[in-house]
mmCIF file of C-alpha atoms in Angstrom:
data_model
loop_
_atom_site.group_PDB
_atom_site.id
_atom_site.type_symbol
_atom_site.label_atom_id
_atom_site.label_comp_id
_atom_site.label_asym_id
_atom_site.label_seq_id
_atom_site.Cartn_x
_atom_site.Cartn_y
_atom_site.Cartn_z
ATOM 1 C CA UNK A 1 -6.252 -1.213 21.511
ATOM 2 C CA UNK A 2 -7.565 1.004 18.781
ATOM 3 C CA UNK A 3 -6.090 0.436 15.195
ATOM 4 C CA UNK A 4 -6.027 2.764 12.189
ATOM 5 C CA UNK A 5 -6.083 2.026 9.298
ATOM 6 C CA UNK A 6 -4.964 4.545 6.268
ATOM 7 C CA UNK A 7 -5.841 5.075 2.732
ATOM 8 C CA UNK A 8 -3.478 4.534 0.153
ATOM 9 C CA UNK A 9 -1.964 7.899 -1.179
ATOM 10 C CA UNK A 10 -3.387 9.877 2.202
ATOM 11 C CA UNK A 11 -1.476 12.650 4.256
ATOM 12 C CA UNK A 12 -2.135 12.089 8.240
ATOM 13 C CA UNK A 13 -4.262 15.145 8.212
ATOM 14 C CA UNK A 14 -6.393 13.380 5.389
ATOM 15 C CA UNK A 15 -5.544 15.752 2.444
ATOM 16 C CA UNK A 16 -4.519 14.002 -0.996
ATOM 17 C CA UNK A 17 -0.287 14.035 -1.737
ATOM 18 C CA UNK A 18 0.309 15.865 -5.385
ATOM 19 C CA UNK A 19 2.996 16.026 -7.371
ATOM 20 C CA UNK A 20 4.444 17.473 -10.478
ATOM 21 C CA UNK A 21 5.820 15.092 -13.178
ATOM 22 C CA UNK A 22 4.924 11.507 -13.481
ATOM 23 C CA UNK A 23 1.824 11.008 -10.935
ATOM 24 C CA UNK A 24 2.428 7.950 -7.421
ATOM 25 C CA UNK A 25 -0.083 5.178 -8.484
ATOM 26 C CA UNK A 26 -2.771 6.144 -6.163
ATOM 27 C CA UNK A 27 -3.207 2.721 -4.484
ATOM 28 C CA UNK A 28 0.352 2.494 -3.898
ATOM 29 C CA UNK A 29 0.714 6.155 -1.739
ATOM 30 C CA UNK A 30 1.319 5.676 1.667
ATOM 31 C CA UNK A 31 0.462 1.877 2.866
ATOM 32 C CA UNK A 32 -2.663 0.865 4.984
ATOM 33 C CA UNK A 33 -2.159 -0.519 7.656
ATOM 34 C CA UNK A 34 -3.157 -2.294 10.854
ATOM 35 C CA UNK A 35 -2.354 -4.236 13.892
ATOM 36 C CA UNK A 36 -4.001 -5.987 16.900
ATOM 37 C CA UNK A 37 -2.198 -6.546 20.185
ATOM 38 C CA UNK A 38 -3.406 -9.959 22.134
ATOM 39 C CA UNK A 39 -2.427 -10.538 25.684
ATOM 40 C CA UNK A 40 -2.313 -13.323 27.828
ATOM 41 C CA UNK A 41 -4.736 -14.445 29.813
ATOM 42 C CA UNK A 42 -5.594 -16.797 32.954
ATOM 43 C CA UNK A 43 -5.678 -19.685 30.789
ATOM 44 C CA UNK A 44 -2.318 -19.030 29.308
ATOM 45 C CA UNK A 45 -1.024 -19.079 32.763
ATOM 46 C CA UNK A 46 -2.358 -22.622 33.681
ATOM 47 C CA UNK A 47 -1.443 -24.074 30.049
ATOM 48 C CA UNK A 48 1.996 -22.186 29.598
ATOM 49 C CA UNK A 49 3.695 -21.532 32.820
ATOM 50 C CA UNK A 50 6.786 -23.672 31.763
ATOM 51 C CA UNK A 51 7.214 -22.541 28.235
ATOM 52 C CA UNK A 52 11.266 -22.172 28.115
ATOM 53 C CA UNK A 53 13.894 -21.573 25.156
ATOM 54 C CA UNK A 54 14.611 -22.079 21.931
ATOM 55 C CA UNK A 55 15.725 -25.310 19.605
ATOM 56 C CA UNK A 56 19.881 -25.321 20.158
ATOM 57 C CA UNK A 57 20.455 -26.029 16.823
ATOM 58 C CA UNK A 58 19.240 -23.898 14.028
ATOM 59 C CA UNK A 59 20.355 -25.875 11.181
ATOM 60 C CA UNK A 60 18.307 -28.980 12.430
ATOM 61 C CA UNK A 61 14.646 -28.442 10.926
ATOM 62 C CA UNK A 62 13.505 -31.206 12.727
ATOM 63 C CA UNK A 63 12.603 -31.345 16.349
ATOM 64 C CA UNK A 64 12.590 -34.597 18.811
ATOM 65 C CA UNK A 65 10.306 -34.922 21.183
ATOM 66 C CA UNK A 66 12.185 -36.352 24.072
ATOM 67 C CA UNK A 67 10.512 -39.456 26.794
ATOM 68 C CA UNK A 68 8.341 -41.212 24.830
ATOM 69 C CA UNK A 69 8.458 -44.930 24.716
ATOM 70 C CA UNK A 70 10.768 -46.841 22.701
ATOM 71 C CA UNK A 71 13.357 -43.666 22.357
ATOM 72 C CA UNK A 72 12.926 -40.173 21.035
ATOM 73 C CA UNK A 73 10.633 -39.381 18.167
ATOM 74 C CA UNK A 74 10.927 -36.833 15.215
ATOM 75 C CA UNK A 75 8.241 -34.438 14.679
ATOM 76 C CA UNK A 76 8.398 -34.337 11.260
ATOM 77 C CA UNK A 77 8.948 -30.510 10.083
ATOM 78 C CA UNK A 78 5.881 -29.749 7.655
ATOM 79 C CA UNK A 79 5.555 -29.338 4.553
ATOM 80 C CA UNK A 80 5.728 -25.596 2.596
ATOM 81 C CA UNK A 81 2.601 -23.614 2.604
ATOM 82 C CA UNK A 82 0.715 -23.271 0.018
ATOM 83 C CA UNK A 83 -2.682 -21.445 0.586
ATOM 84 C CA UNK A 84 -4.602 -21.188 3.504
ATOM 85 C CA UNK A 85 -5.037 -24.296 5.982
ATOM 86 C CA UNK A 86 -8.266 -25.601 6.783
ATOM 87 C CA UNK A 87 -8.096 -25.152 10.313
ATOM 88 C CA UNK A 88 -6.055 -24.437 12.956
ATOM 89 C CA UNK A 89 -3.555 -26.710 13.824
ATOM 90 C CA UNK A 90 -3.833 -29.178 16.543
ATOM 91 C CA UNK A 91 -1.510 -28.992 19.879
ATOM 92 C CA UNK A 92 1.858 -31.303 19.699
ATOM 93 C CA UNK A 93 0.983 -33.222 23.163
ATOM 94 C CA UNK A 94 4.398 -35.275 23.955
ATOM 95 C CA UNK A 95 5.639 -33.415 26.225
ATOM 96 C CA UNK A 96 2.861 -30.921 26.946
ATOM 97 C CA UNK A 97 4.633 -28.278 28.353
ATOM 98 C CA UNK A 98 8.227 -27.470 26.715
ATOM 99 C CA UNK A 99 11.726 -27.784 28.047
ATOM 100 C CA UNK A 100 15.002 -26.028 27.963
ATOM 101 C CA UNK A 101 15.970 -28.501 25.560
ATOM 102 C CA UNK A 102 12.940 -28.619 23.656
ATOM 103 C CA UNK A 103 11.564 -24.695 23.613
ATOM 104 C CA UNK A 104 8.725 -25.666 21.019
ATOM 105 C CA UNK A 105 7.255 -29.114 22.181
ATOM 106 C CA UNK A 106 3.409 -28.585 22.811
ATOM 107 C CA UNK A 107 3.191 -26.033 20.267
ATOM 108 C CA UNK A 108 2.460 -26.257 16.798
ATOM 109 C CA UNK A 109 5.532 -24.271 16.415
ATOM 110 C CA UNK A 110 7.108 -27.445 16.758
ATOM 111 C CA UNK A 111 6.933 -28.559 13.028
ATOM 112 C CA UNK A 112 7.808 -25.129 12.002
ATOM 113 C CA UNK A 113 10.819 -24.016 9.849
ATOM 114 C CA UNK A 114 13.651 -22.652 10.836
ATOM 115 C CA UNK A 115 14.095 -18.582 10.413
ATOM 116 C CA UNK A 116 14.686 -17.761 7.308
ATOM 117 C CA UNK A 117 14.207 -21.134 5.961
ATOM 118 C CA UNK A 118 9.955 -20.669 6.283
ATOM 119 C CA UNK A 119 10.573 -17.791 4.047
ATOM 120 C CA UNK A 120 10.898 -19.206 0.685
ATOM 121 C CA UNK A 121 9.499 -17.069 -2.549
ATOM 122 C CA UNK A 122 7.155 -18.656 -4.810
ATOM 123 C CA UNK A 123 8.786 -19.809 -8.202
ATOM 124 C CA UNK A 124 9.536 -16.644 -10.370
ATOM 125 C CA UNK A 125 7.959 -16.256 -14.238
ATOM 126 C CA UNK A 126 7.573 -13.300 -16.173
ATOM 127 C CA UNK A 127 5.395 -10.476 -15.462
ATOM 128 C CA UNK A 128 3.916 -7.598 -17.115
ATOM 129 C CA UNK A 129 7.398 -5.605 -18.170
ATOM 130 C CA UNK A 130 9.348 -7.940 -16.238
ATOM 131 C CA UNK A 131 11.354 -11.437 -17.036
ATOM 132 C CA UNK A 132 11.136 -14.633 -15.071
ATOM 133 C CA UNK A 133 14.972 -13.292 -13.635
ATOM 134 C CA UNK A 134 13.913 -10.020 -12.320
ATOM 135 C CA UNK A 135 10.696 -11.379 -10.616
ATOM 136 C CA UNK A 136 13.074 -13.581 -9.226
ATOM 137 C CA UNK A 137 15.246 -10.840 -8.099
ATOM 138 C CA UNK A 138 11.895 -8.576 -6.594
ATOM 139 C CA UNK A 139 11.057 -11.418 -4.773
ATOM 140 C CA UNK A 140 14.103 -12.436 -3.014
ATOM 141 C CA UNK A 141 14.188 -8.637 -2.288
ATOM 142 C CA UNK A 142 10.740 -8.413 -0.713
ATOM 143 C CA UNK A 143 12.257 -11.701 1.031
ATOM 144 C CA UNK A 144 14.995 -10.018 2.292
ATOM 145 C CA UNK A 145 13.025 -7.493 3.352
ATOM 146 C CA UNK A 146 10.990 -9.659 5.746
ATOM 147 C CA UNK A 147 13.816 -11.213 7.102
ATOM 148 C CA UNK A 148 15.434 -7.988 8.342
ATOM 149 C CA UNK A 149 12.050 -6.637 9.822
ATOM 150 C CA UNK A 150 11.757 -9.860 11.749
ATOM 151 C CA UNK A 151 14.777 -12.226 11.986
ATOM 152 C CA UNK A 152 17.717 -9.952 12.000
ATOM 153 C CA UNK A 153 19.058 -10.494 15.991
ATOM 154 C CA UNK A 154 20.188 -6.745 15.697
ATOM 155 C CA UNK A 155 16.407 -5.807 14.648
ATOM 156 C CA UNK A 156 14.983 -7.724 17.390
ATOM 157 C CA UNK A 157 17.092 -6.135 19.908
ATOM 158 C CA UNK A 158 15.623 -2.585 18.960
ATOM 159 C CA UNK A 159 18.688 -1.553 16.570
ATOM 160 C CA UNK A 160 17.197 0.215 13.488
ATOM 161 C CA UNK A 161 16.444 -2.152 10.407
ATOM 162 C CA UNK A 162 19.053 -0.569 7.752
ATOM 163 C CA UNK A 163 18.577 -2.965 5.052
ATOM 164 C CA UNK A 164 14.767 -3.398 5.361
ATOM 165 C CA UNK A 165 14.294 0.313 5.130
ATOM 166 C CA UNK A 166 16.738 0.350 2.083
ATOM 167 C CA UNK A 167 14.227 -1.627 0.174
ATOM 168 C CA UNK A 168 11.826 0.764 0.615
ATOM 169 C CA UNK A 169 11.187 2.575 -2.178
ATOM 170 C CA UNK A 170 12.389 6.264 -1.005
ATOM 171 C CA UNK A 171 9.535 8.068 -3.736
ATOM 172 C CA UNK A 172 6.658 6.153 -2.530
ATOM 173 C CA UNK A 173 5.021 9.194 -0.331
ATOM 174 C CA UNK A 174 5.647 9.367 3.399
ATOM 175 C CA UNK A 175 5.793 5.726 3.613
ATOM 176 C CA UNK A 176 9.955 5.878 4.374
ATOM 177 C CA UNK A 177 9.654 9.014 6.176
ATOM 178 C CA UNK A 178 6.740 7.638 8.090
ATOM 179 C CA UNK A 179 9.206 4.423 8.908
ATOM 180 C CA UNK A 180 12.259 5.966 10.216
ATOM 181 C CA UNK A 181 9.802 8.899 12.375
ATOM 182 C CA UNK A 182 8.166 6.054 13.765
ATOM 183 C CA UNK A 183 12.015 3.940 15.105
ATOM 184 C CA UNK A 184 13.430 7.552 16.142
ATOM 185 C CA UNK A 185 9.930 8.511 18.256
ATOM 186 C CA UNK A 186 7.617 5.369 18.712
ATOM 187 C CA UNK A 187 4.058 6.231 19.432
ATOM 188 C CA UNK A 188 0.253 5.196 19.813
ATOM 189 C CA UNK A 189 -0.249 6.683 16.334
ATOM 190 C CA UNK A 190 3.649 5.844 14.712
ATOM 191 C CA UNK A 191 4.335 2.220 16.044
ATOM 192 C CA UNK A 192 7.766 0.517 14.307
ATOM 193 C CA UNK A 193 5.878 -2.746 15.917
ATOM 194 C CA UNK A 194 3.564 -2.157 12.586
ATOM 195 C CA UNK A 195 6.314 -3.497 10.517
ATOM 196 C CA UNK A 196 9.250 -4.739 12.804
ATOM 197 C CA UNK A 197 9.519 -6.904 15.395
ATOM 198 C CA UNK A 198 11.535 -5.672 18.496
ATOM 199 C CA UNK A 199 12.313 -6.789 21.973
ATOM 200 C CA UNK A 200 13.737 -4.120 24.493
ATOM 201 C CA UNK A 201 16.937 -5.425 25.432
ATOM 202 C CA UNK A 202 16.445 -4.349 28.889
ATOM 203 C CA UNK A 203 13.513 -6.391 29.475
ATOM 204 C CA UNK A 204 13.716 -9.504 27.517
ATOM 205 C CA UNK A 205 16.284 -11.326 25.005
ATOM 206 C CA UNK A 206 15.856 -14.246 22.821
ATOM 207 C CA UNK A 207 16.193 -17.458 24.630
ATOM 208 C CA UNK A 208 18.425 -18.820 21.571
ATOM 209 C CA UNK A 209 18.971 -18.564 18.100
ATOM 210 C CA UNK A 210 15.806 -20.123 16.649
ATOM 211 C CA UNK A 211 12.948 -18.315 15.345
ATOM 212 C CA UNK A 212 10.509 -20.250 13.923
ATOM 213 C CA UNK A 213 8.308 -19.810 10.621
ATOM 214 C CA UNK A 214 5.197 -20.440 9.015
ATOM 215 C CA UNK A 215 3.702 -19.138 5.727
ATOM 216 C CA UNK A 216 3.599 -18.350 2.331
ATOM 217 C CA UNK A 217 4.311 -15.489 -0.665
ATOM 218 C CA UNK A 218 2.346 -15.084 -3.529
ATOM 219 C CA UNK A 219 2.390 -12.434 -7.025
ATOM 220 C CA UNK A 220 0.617 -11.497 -9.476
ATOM 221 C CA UNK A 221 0.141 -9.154 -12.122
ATOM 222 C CA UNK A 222 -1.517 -6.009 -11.080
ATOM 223 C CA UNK A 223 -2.803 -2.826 -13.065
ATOM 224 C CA UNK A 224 -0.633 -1.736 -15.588
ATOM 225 C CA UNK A 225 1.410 -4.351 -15.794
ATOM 226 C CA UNK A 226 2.891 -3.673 -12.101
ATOM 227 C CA UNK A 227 4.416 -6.866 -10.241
ATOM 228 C CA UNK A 228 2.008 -7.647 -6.661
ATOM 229 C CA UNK A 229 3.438 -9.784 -4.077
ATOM 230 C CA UNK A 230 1.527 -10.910 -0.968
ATOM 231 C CA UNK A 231 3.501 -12.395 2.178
ATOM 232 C CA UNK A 232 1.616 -13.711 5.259
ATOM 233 C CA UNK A 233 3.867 -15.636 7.783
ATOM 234 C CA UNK A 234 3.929 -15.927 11.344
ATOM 235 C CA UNK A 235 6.997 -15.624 13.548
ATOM 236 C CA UNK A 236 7.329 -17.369 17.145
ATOM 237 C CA UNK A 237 9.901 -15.854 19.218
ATOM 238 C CA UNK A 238 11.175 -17.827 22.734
ATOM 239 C CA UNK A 239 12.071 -14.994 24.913
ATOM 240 C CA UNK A 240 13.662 -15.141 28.170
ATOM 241 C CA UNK A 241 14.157 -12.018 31.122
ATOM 242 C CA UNK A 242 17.041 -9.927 30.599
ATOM 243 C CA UNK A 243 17.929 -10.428 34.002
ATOM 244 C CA UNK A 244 21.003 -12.292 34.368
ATOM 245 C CA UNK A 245 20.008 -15.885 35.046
ATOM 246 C CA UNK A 246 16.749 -15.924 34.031
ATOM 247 C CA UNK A 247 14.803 -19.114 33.586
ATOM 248 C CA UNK A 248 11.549 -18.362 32.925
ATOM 249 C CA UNK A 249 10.970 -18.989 29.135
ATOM 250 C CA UNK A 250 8.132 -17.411 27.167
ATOM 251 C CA UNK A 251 7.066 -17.205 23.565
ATOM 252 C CA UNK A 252 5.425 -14.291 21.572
ATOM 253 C CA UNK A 253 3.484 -14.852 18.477
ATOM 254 C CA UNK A 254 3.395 -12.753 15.583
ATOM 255 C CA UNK A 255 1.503 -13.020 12.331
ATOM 256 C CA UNK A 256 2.306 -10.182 9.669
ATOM 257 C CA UNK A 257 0.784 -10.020 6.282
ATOM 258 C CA UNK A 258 2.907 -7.559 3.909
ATOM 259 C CA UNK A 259 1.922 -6.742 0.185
ATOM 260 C CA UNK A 260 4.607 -5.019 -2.228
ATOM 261 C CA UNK A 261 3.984 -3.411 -5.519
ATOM 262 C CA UNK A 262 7.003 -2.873 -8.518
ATOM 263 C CA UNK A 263 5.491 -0.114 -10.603
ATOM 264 C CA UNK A 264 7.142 0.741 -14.629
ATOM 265 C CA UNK A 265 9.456 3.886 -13.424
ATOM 266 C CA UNK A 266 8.965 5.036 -16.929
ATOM 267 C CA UNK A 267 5.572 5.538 -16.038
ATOM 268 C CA UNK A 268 5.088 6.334 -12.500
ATOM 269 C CA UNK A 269 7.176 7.766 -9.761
ATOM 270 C CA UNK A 270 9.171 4.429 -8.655
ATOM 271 C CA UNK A 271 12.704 4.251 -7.705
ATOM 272 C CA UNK A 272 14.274 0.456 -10.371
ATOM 273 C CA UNK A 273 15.432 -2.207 -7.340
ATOM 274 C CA UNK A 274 13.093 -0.529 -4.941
ATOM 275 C CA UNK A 275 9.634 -2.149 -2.879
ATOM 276 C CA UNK A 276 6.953 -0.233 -2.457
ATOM 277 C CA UNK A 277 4.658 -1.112 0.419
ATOM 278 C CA UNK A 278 0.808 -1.212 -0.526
ATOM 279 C CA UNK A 279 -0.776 -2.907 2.758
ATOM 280 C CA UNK A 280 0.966 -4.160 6.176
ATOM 281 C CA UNK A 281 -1.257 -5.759 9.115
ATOM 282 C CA UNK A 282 0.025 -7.510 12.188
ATOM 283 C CA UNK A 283 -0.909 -9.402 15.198
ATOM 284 C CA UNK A 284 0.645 -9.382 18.119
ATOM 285 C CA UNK A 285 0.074 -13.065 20.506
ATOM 286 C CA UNK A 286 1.902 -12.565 24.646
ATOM 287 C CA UNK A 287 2.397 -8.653 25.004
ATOM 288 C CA UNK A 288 1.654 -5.932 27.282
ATOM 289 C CA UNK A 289 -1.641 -3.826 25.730
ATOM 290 C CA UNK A 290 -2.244 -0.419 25.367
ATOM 291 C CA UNK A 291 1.928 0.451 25.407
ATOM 292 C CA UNK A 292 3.537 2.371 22.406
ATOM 293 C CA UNK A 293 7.188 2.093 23.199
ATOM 294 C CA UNK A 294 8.139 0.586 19.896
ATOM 295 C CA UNK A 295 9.035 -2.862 21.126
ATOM 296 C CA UNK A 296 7.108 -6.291 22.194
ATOM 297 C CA UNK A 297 6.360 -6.755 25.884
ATOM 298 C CA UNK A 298 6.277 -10.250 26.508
ATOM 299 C CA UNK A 299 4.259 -12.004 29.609
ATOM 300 C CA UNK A 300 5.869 -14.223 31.970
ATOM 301 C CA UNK A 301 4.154 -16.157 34.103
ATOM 302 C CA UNK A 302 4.429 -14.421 37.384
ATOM 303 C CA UNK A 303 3.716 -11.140 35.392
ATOM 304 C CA UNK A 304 0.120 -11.667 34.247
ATOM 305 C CA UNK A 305 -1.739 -10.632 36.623
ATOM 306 C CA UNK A 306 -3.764 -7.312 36.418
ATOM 307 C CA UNK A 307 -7.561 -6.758 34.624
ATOM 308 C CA UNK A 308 -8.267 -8.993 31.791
ATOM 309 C CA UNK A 309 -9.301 -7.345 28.593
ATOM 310 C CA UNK A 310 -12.787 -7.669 26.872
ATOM 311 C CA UNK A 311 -11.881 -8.604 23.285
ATOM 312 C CA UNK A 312 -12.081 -12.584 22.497
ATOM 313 C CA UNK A 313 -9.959 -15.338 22.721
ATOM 314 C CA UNK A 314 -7.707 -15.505 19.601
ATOM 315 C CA UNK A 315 -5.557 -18.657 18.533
ATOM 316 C CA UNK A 316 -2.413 -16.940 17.644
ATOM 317 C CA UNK A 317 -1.532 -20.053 15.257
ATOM 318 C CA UNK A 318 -4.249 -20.147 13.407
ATOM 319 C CA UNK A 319 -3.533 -19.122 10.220
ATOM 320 C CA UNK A 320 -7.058 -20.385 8.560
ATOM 321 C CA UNK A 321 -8.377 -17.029 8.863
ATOM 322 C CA UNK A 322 -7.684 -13.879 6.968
ATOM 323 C CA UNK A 323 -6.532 -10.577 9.070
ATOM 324 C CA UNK A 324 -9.498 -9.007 9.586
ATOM 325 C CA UNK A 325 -10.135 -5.509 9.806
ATOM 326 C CA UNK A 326 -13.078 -5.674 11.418
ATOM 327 C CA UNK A 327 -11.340 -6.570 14.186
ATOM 328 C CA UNK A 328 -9.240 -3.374 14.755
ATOM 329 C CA UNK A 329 -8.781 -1.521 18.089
ATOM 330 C CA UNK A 330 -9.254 -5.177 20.321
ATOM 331 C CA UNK A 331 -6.788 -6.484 23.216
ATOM 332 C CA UNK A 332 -7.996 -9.953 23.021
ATOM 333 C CA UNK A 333 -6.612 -12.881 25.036
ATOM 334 C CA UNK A 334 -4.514 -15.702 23.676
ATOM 335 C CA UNK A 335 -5.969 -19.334 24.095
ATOM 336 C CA UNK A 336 -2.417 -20.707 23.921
ATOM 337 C CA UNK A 337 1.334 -19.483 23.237
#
């Protein structure tokens, strides 16, 4: 699949946005952006045929790994993330394959938080202009934010992500506009899947009420004094068919790295209690390539078969590597899911 990626402060047609008054900061126009889509391949089909649902309770962090000698064992959930592993992480091999009971045995996915519970901001302190509170308060924003693009069950099921857009600051240039174009009329060039995750709720539903997370959120201060915030987390979703009595358990894997900027609204055009969006990437791991629907397309295991697609095998769960945009415009194929 071919990516785009677009300058910071560029019109579509390339031209530069103007205004009159206090000037956008240039690197904060609209946000660059990318995504990769990465299928499933023959080897996902031997490895993950029985993948099934999700954890049945979502205030449990831990997950027990059922039939091993002696009684069950605790996987013991991991600890926050702090910077960038070393590696990627190694399979969890008791039971291989998961169970309706246990959606996330076999995977690394296994030691993962809970939802919203991977999603914790750094510790807040004073920058540029700003106190130690309101940092505080911009990060549980850009927080919230995530959580709506990519936990909220009414998000996932292709309803339109009010409260994530209503962080969004409304005078960064097309970036809003851009957003809400994009959910009413999803295309190959205006994809929602850039910043929300969605399921069409005529194909497939979550197979419970866990989402799992992995992943960290950083600031700094930028130029002039502005507040920076990097997130990069990845999101496993158990998915099951729509179809009344479905079985069949899947799980798609997606990594999204978002950046926000909070910019002195004495100085530039910035809207107090508002995000604005500087960079968003994503990969996709277990979808259909080459659609532009606006929602995930998850592959079962009696669905895979078809032409495999020349871009490289990609770990979806590694999360050693940076995003990279050389990458852009490749279907690859996932070594597991």
């Amino acid at each position: 699949m071919k990516r785009k990626t677009r300058g910071a402060g560029a019109q579509a047609d390339g031209t530069e946005n103007s205004y009159t008054g206090p000037a956008w900061r240039d690197r904060a126009g609209r946000a660059a952006r990318r995504r990769k889509r990465i299928r499933t391949g023959v080897a996902v089909v031997i490895v993950a045929a029985g993948v099934v649902t999700l954890a049945v309770n979502p205030g449990d962090m831990r997950s027990k790994l059922p039939g091993l000698a002696g009684g069950d064992a605790v996987a013991k959930p991991l600890p926050a993330e702090t910077a960038a592993p070393g590696s990627a992480p190694a399979d969890e091999t008791f039971p291989a394959a998961p169970t309706l009971k246990e959606p996330f045995a076999g995977s690394p996915a296994l030691r993962y938080a809970d939802g919203a519970a991977g999603l914790v901001p750094p510790e807040a302190k004073a920058v540029g202009r700003l106190s130690k509170d309101e940092v505080a308060d911009v990060l549980r924003k850009a927080r919230d934010l995530l959580v709506d693009a990519n936990l909220n069950p009414r998000t996932l099921r292709g309803e339109r992500p009010a409260a994530a857009l209503d962080l969004v600051d409304p005078l960064q240039p097309g970036t809003r506009q851009d957003l809400e174009a994009w959910l009413a009329k999803p295309g190959r060039e205006h994809d929602p899947l850039q910043l929300f995750t969605r399921f069409d709720p005529r194909e497939a539903r979550p197979a419970g009420d866990v989402v799992k997370t992995r992943g960290r959120m950083t600031f700094k201060e930028g130029q002039d004094g502005a507040l920076v915030i990097h997130s990069d987390y990845t999101f496993v979703y158990p998915v099951v068919r729509a179809a009344q009595g479905a079985s069949e358990v899947t799980r798609t894997v997606v990594r999204r790295v978002v950046d926000f900027e909070v910019n002195d609204p004495e100085r530039f055009r910035a809207t107090p209690g508002k995000l604005a969006l500087t960079r968003y990437n994503s990969d996709f791991g277990n979808t259909a390539c080459e659609v532009y629907d606006g929602f995930l397309h998850p592959r079962f295991a009696d669905g895979r078969s078809g032409p495999m697609t020349s871009g490289p095998e990609v770990d979806p769960y590694d999360r050693s590597k940076e995003l990279s945009e050389d990458e852009a415009g490749h279907c690859g194929t996932v070594s597991r899911i």
